[in-house]
PDB file of C-alpha atoms in Angstrom:
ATOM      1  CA  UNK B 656     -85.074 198.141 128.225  1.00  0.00           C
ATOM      2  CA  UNK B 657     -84.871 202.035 128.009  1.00  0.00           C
ATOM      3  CA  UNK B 658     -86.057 202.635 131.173  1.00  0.00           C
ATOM      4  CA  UNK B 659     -82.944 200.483 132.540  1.00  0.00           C
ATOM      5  CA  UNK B 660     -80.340 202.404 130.205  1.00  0.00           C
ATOM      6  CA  UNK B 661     -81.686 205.871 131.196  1.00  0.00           C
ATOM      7  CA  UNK B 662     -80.736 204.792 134.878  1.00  0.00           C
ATOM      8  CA  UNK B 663     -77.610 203.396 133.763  1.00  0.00           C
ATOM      9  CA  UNK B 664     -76.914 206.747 132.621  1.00  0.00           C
ATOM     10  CA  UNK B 665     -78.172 208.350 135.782  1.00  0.00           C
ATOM     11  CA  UNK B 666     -75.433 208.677 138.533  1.00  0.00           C
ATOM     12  CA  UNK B 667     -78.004 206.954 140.925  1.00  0.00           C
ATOM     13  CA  UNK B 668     -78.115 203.578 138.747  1.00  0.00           C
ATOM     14  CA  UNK B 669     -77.508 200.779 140.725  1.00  0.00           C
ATOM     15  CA  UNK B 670     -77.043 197.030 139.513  1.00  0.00           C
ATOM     16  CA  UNK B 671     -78.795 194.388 141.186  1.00  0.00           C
ATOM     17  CA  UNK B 672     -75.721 192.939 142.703  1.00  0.00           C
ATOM     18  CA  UNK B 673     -75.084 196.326 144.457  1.00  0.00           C
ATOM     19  CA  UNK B 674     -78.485 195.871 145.560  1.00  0.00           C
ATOM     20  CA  UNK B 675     -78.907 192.172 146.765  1.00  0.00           C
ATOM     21  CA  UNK B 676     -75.200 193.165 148.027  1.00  0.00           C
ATOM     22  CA  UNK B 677     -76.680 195.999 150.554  1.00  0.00           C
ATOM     23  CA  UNK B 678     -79.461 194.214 151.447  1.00  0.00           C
ATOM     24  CA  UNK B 679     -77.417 190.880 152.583  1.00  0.00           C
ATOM     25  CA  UNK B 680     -75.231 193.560 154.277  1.00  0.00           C
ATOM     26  CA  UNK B 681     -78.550 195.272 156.483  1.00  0.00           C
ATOM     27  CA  UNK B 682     -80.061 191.651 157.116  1.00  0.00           C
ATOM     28  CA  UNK B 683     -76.554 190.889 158.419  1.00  0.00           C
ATOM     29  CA  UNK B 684     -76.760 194.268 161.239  1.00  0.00           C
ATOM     30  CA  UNK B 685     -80.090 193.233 161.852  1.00  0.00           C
ATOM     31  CA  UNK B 686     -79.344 189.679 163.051  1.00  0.00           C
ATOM     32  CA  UNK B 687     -76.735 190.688 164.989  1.00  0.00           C
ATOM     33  CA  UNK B 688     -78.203 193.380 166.769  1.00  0.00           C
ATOM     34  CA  UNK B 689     -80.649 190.938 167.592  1.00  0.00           C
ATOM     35  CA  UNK B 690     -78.135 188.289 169.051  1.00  0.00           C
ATOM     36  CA  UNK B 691     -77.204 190.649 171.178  1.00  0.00           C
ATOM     37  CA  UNK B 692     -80.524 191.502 172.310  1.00  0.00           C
ATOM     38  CA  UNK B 693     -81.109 187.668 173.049  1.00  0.00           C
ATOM     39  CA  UNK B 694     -77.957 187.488 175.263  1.00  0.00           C
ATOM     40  CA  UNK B 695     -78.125 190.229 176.736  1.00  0.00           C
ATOM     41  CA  UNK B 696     -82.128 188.611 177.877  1.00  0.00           C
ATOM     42  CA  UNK B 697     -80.793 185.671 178.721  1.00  0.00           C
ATOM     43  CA  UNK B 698     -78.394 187.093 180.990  1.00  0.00           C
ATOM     44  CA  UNK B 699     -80.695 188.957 182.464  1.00  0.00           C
ATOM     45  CA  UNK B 700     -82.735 185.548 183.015  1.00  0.00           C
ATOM     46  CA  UNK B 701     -79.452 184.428 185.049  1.00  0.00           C
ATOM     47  CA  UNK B 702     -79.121 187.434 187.485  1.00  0.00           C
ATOM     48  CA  UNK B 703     -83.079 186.696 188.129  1.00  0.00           C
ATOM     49  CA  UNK B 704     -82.639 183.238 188.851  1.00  0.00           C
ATOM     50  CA  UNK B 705     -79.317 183.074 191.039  1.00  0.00           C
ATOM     51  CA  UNK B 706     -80.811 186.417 192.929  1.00  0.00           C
ATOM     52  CA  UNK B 707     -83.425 184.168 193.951  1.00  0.00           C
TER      53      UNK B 707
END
């Protein structure tokens, strides 16, 4: 328990809802930036099959 109120005290303290909060936030940027990378593929797909 003292470790957690020393880092309370510590301007760098974050709670664990600040946490879970950021990581739901970089999971969320992640999954997007792969959506686009699937479109963008399956687009690419397209051009290759109606050039042909």
């Amino acid at each position: 328990m003292n470790k957690i109120n020393q880092d309370k005290k510590s301007n760098n303290y974050e709670s664990p809802l600040k946490q879970k909060g950021k990581k739901h936030i970089n999971v969320g940027k992640i999954s997007k930036k792969n959506k686009m990378i699937l479109i963008n593929k399956k687009n690419k797909v397209r051009e290759n099959i109606e050039k042909n």
